[in-house]
PDB file of C-alpha atoms in Angstrom:
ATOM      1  CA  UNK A  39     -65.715  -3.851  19.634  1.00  0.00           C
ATOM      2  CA  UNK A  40     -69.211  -4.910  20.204  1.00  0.00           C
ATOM      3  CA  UNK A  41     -71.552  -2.017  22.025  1.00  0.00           C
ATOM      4  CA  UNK A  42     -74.998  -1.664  22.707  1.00  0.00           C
ATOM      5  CA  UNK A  43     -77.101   2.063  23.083  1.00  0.00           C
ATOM      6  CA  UNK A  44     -79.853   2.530  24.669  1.00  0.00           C
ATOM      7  CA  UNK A  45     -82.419   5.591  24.889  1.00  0.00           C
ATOM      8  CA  UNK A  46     -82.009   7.813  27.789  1.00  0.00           C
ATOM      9  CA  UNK A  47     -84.567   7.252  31.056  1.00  0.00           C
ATOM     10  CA  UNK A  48     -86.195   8.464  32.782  1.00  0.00           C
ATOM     11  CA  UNK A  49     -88.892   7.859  31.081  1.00  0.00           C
ATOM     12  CA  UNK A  50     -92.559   8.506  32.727  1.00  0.00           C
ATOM     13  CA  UNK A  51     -95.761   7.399  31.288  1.00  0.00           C
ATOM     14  CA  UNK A  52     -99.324   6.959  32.464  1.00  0.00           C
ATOM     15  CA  UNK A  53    -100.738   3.791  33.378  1.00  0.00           C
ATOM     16  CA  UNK A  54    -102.001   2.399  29.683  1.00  0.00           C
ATOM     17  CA  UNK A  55     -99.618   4.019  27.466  1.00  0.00           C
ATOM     18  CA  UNK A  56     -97.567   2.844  24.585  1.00  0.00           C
ATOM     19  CA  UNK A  57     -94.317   2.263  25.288  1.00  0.00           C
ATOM     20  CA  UNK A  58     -91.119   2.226  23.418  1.00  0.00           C
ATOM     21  CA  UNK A  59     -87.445   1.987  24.498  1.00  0.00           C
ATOM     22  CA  UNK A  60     -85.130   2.510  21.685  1.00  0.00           C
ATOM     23  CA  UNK A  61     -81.778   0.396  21.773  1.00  0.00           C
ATOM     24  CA  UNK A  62     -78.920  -0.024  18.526  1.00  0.00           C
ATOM     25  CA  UNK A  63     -76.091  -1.932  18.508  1.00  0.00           C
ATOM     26  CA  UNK A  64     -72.795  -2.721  16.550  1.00  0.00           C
ATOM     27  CA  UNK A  65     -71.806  -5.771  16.605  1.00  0.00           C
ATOM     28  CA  UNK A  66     -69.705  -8.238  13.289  1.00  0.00           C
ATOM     29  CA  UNK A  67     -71.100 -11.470  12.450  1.00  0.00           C
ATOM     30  CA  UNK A  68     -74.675 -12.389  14.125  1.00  0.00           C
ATOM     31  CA  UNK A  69     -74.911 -11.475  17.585  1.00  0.00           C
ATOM     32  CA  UNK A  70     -77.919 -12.672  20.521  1.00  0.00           C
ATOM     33  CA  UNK A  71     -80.318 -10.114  21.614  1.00  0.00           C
ATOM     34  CA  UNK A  72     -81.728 -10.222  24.976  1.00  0.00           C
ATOM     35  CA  UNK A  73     -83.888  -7.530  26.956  1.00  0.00           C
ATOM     36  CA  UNK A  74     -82.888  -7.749  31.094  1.00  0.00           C
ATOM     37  CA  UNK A  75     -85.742  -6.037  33.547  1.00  0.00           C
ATOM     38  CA  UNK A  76     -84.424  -5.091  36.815  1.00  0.00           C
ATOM     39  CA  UNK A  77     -87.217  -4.260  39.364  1.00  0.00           C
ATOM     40  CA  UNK A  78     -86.859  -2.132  42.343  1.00  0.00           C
ATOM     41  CA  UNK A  79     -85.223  -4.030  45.336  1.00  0.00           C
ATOM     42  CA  UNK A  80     -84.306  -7.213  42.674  1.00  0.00           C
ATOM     43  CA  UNK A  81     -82.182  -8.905  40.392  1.00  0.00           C
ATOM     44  CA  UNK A  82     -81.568  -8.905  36.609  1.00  0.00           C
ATOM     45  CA  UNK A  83     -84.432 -11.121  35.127  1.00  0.00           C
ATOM     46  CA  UNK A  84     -84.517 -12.282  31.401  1.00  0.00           C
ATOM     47  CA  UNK A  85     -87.482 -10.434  29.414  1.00  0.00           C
ATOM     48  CA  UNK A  86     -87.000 -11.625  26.098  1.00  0.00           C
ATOM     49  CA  UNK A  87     -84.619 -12.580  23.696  1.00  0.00           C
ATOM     50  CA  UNK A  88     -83.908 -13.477  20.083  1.00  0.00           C
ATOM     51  CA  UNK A  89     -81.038 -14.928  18.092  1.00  0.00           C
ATOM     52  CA  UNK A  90     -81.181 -14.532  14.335  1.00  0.00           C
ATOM     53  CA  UNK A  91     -82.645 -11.802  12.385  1.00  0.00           C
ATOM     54  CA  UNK A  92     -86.551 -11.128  12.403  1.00  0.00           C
ATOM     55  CA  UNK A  93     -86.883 -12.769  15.484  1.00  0.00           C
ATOM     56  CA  UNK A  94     -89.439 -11.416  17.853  1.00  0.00           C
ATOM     57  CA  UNK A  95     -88.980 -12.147  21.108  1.00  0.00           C
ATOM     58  CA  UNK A  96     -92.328 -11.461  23.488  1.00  0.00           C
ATOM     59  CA  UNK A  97     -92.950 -11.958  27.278  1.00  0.00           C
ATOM     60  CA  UNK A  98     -95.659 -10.595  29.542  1.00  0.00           C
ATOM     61  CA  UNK A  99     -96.655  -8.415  26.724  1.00  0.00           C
ATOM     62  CA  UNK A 100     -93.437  -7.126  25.782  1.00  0.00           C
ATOM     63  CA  UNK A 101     -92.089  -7.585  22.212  1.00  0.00           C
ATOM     64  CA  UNK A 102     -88.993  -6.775  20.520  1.00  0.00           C
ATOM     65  CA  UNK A 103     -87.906  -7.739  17.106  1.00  0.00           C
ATOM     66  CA  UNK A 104     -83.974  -8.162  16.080  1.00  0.00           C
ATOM     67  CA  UNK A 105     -83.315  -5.641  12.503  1.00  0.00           C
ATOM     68  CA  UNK A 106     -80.519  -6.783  11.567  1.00  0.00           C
ATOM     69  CA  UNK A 107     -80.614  -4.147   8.720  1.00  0.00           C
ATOM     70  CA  UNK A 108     -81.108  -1.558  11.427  1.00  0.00           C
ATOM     71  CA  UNK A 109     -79.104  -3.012  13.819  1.00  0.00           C
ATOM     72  CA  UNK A 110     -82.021  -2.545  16.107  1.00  0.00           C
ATOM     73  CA  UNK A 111     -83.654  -4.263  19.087  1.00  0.00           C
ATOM     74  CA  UNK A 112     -86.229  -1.634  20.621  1.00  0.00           C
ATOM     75  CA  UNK A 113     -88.613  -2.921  22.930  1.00  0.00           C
ATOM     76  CA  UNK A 114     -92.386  -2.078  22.773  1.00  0.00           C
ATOM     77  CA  UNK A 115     -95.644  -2.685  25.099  1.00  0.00           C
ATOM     78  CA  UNK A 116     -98.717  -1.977  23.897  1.00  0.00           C
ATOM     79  CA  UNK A 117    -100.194  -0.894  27.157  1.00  0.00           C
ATOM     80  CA  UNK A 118     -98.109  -0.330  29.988  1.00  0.00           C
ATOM     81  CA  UNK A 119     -99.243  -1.259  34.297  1.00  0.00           C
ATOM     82  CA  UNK A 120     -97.843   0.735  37.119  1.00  0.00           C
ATOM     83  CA  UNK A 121     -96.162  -3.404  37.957  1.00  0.00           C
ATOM     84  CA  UNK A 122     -93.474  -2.631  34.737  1.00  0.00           C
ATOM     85  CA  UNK A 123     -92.239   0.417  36.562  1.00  0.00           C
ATOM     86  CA  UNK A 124     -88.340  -0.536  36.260  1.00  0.00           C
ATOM     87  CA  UNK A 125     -85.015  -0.612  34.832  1.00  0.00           C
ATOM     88  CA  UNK A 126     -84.902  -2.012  31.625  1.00  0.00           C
ATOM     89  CA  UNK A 127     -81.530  -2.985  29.625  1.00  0.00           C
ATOM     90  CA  UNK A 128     -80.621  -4.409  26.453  1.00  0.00           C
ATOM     91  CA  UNK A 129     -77.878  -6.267  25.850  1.00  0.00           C
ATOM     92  CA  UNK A 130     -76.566  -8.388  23.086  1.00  0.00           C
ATOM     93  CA  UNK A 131     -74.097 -11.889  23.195  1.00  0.00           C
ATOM     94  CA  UNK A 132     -71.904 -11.908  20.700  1.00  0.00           C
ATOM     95  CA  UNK A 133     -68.263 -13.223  19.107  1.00  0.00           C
ATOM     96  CA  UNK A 134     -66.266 -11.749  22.358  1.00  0.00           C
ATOM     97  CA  UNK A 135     -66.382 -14.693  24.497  1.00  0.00           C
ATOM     98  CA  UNK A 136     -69.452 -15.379  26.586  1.00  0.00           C
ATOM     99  CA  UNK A 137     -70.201 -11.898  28.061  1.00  0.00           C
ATOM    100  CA  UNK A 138     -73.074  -9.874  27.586  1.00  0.00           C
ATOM    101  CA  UNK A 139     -72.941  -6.328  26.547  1.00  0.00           C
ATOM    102  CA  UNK A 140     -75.062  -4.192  28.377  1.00  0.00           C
ATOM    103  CA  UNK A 141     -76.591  -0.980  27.417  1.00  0.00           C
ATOM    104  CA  UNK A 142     -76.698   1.610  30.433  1.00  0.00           C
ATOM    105  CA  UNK A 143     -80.154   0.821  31.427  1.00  0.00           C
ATOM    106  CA  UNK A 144     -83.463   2.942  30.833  1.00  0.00           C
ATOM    107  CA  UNK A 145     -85.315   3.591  33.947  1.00  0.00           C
ATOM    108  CA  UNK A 146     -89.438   3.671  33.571  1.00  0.00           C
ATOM    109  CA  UNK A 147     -91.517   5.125  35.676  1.00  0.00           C
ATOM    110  CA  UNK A 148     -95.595   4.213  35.187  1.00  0.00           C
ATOM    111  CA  UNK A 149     -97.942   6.820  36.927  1.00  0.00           C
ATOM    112  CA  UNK A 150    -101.539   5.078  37.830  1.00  0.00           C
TER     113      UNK A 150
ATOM    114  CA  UNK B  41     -84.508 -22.748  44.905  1.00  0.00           C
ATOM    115  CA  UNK B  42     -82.949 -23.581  41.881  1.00  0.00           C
ATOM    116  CA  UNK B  43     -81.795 -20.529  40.794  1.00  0.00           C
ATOM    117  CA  UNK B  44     -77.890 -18.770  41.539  1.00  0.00           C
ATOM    118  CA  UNK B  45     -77.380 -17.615  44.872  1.00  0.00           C
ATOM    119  CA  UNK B  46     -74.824 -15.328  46.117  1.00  0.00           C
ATOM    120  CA  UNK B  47     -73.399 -14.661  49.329  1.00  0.00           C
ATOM    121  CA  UNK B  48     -73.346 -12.378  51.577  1.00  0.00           C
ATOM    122  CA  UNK B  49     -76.195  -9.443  50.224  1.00  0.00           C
ATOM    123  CA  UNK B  50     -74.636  -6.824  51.354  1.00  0.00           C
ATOM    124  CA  UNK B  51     -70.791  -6.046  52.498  1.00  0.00           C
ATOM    125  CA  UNK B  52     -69.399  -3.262  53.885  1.00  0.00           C
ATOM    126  CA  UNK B  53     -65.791  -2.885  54.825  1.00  0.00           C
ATOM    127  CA  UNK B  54     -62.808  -0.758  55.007  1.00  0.00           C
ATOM    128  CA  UNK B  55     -60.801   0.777  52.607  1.00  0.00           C
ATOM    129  CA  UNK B  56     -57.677  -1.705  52.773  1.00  0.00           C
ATOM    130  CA  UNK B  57     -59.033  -5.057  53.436  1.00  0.00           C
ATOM    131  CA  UNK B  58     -59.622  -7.747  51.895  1.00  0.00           C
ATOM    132  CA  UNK B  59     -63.614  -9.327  50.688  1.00  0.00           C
ATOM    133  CA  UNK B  60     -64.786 -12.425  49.710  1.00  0.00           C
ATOM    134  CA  UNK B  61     -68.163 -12.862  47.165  1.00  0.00           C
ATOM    135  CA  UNK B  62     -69.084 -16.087  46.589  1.00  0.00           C
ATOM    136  CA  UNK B  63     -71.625 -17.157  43.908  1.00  0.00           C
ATOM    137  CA  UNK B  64     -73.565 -20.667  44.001  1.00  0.00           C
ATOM    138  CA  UNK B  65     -74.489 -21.249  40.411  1.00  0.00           C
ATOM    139  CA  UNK B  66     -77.461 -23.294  38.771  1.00  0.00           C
ATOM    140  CA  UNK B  67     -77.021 -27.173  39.514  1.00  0.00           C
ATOM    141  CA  UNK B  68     -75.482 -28.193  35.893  1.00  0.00           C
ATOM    142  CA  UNK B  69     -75.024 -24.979  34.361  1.00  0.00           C
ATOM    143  CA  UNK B  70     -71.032 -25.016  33.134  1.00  0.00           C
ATOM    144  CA  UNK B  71     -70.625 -21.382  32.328  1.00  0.00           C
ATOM    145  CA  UNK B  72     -70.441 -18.491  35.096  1.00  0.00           C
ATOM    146  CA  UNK B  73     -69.788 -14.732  35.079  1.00  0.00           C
ATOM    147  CA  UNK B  74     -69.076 -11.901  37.168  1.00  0.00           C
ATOM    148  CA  UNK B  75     -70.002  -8.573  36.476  1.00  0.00           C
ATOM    149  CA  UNK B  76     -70.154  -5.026  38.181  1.00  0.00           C
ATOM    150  CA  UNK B  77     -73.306  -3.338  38.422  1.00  0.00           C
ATOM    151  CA  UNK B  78     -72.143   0.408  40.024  1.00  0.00           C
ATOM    152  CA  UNK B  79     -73.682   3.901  39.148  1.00  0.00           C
ATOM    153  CA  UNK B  80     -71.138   5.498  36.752  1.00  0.00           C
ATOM    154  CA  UNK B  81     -69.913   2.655  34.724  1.00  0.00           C
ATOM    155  CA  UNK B  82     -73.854   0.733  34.315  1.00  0.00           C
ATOM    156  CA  UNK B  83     -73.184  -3.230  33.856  1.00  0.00           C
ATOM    157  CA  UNK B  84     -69.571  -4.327  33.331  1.00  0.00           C
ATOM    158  CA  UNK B  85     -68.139  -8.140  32.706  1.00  0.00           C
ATOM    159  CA  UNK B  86     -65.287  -9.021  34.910  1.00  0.00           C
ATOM    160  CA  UNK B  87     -64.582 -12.409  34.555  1.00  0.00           C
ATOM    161  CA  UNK B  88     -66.205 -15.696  32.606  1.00  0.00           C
ATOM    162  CA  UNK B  89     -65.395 -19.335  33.266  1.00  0.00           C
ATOM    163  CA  UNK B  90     -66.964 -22.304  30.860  1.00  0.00           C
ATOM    164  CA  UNK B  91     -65.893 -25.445  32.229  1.00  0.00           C
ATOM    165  CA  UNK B  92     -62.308 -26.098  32.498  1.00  0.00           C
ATOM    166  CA  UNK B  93     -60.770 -23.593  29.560  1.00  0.00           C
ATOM    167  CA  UNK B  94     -58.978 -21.024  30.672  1.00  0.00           C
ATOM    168  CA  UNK B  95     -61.439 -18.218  32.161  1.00  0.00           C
ATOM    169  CA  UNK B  96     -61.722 -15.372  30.542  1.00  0.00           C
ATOM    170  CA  UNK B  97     -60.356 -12.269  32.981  1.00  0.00           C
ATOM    171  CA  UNK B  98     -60.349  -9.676  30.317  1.00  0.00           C
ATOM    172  CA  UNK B  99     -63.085  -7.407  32.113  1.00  0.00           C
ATOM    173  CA  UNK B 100     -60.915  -7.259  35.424  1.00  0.00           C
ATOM    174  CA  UNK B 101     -60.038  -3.969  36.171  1.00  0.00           C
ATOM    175  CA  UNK B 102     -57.007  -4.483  38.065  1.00  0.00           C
ATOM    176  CA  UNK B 103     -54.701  -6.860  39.771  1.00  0.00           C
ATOM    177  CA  UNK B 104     -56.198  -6.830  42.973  1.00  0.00           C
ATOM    178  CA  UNK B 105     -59.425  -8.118  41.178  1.00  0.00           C
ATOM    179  CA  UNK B 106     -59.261 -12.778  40.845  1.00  0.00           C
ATOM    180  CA  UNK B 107     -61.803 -14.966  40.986  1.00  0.00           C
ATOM    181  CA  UNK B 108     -62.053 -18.741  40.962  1.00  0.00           C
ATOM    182  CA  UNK B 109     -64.333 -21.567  40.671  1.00  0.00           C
ATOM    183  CA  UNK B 110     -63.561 -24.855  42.424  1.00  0.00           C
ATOM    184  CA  UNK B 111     -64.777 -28.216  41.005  1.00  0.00           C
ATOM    185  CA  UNK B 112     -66.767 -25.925  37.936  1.00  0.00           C
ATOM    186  CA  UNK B 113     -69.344 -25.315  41.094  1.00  0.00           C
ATOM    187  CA  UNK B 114     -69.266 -22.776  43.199  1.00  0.00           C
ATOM    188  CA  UNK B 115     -66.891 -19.328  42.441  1.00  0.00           C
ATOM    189  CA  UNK B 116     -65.829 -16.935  44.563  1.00  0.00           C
ATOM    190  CA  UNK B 117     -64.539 -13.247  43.922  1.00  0.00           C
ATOM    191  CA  UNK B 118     -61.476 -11.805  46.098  1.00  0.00           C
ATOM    192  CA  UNK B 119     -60.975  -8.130  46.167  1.00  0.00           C
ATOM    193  CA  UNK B 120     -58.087  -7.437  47.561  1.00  0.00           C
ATOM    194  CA  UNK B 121     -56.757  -3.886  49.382  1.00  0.00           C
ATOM    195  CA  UNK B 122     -60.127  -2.427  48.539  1.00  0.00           C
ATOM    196  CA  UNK B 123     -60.555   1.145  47.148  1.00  0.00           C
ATOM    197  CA  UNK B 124     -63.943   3.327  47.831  1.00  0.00           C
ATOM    198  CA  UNK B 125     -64.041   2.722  43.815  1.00  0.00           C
ATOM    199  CA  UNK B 126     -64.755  -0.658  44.390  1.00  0.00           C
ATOM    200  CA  UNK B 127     -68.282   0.102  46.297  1.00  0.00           C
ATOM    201  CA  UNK B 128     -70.993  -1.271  43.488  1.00  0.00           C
ATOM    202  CA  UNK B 129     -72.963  -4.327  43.326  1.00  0.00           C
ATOM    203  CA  UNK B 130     -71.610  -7.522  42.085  1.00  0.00           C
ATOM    204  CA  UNK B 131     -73.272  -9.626  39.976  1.00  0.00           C
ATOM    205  CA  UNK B 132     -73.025 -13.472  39.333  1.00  0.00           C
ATOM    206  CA  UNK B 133     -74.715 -15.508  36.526  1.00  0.00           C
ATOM    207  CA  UNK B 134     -74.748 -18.459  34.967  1.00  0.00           C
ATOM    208  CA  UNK B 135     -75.746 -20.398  31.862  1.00  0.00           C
ATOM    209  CA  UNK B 136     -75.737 -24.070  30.305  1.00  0.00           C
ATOM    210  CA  UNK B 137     -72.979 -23.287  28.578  1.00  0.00           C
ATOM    211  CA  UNK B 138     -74.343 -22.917  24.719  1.00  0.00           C
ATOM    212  CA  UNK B 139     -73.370 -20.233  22.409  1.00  0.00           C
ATOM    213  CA  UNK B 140     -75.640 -17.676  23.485  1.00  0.00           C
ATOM    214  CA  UNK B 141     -77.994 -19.075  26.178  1.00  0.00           C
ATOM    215  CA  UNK B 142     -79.624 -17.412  28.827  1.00  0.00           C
ATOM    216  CA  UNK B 143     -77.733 -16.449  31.491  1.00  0.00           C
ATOM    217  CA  UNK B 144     -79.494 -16.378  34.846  1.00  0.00           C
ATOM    218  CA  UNK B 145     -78.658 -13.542  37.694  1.00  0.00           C
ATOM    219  CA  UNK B 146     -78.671 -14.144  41.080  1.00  0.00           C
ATOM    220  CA  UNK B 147     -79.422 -11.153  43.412  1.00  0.00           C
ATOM    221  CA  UNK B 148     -75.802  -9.624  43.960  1.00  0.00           C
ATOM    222  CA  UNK B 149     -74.069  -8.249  46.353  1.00  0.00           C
ATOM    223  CA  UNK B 150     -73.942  -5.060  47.411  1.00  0.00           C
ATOM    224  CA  UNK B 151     -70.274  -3.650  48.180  1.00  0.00           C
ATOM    225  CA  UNK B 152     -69.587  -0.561  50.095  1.00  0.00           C
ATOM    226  CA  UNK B 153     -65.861   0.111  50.788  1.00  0.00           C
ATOM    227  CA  UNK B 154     -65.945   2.993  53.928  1.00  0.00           C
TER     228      UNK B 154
END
């Protein structure tokens, strides 16, 4: 069945680092790619998504582009705030009915 | 507010009884899920409805575990005899209904069986 895998958390970075959060998934036929950001205290919220290979989705300076050949979806900010401090999951849509697949979630942690 | 509420935000009952989660979904929006947000298992689907097929229950994890949605509107998880392994947040979301759209979370609600 469809799965998605996501890099361990926590992860802990300084205020203005690079960030990357790793995710792979397997998947048959051509499955949606989305990015969820769940902030202390609040709900799920859509970061970005993309449906077809080479995509990139971006939002509030988050980017992500879907490698199909890779079967890859890792999310990248060039410059991270103390604000993004959160859980972050991938997750992908795919041919088993309407569900999303969740990774487990990667917790980050900014330091100012 | 136009986005999905749920009701109530937090719950906490006894092992044994019987809960009620209800979910007020998107004005329009045809498809709603369930899912299970505790801290062993991450993010897990429990049950999808898209207009008037059949819903999907494939993610339920027992028989105690229904859900229904009444007019395609608002849907409402039971949980009946509840275990302490039921204690997790529930999640509801919704979405227009397309092959692969968005779908929107409301805040959950937060289950603790005593």
């Amino acid at each position: 069945g469809n799965s998605v895998t996501q890099m361990e958390g926590p992860v802990t970075l300084s205020e203005e680092a690079f960030l990357t959060i790793n995710c792979t998934y397997t998947a048959t036929g051509y499955p949606s790619l989305f990015w969820y950001v769940q902030y202390p205290g609040e709900g799920l919220q859509l970061l970005l998504k993309a449906t077809k290979a080479d995509d990139k989705g971006s939002n509030k300076g988050f980017e992500a582009t879907y490698r199909k050949e890779t079967t890859s979806f890792h999310l990248e900010k060039g410059s991270v705030q103390v604000s993004d401090s959160a859980v972050y999951f991938c997750a992908l849509w795919g041919n088993q009915g309407g569900k999303l697949i969740f990774g487990q979630g990667t917790e980050l942690s900014v330091k100012p | 507010g136009a986005g999905v509420s749920q009701s109530p935000s937090n719950k906490v009952t006894e092992k044994g009884k019987d809960v009620e989660l209800r979910c007020d979904p998107i004005s329009g929006h045809t498809a709603l899920y369930w899912y299970r947000q505790s801290l062993g298992q991450g993010l897990e689907f429990l049950i999808y409805f898209q207009g008037n097929s059949a819903p999907d229950k494939s993610g339920l994890p027992s028989d105690r575990f229904s859900a229904e949605r009444t007019g395609g509107s608002v849907s409402t998880l039971t949980i009946q005899r509840t275990q302490q392994e039921d204690s997790a947040v529930y999640l509801c979301a919704t979405s227009s209904g397309g092959a692969g759209d968005t779908q929107y979370f409301g805040p959950g609600t937060r289950l603790t069986v005593l």
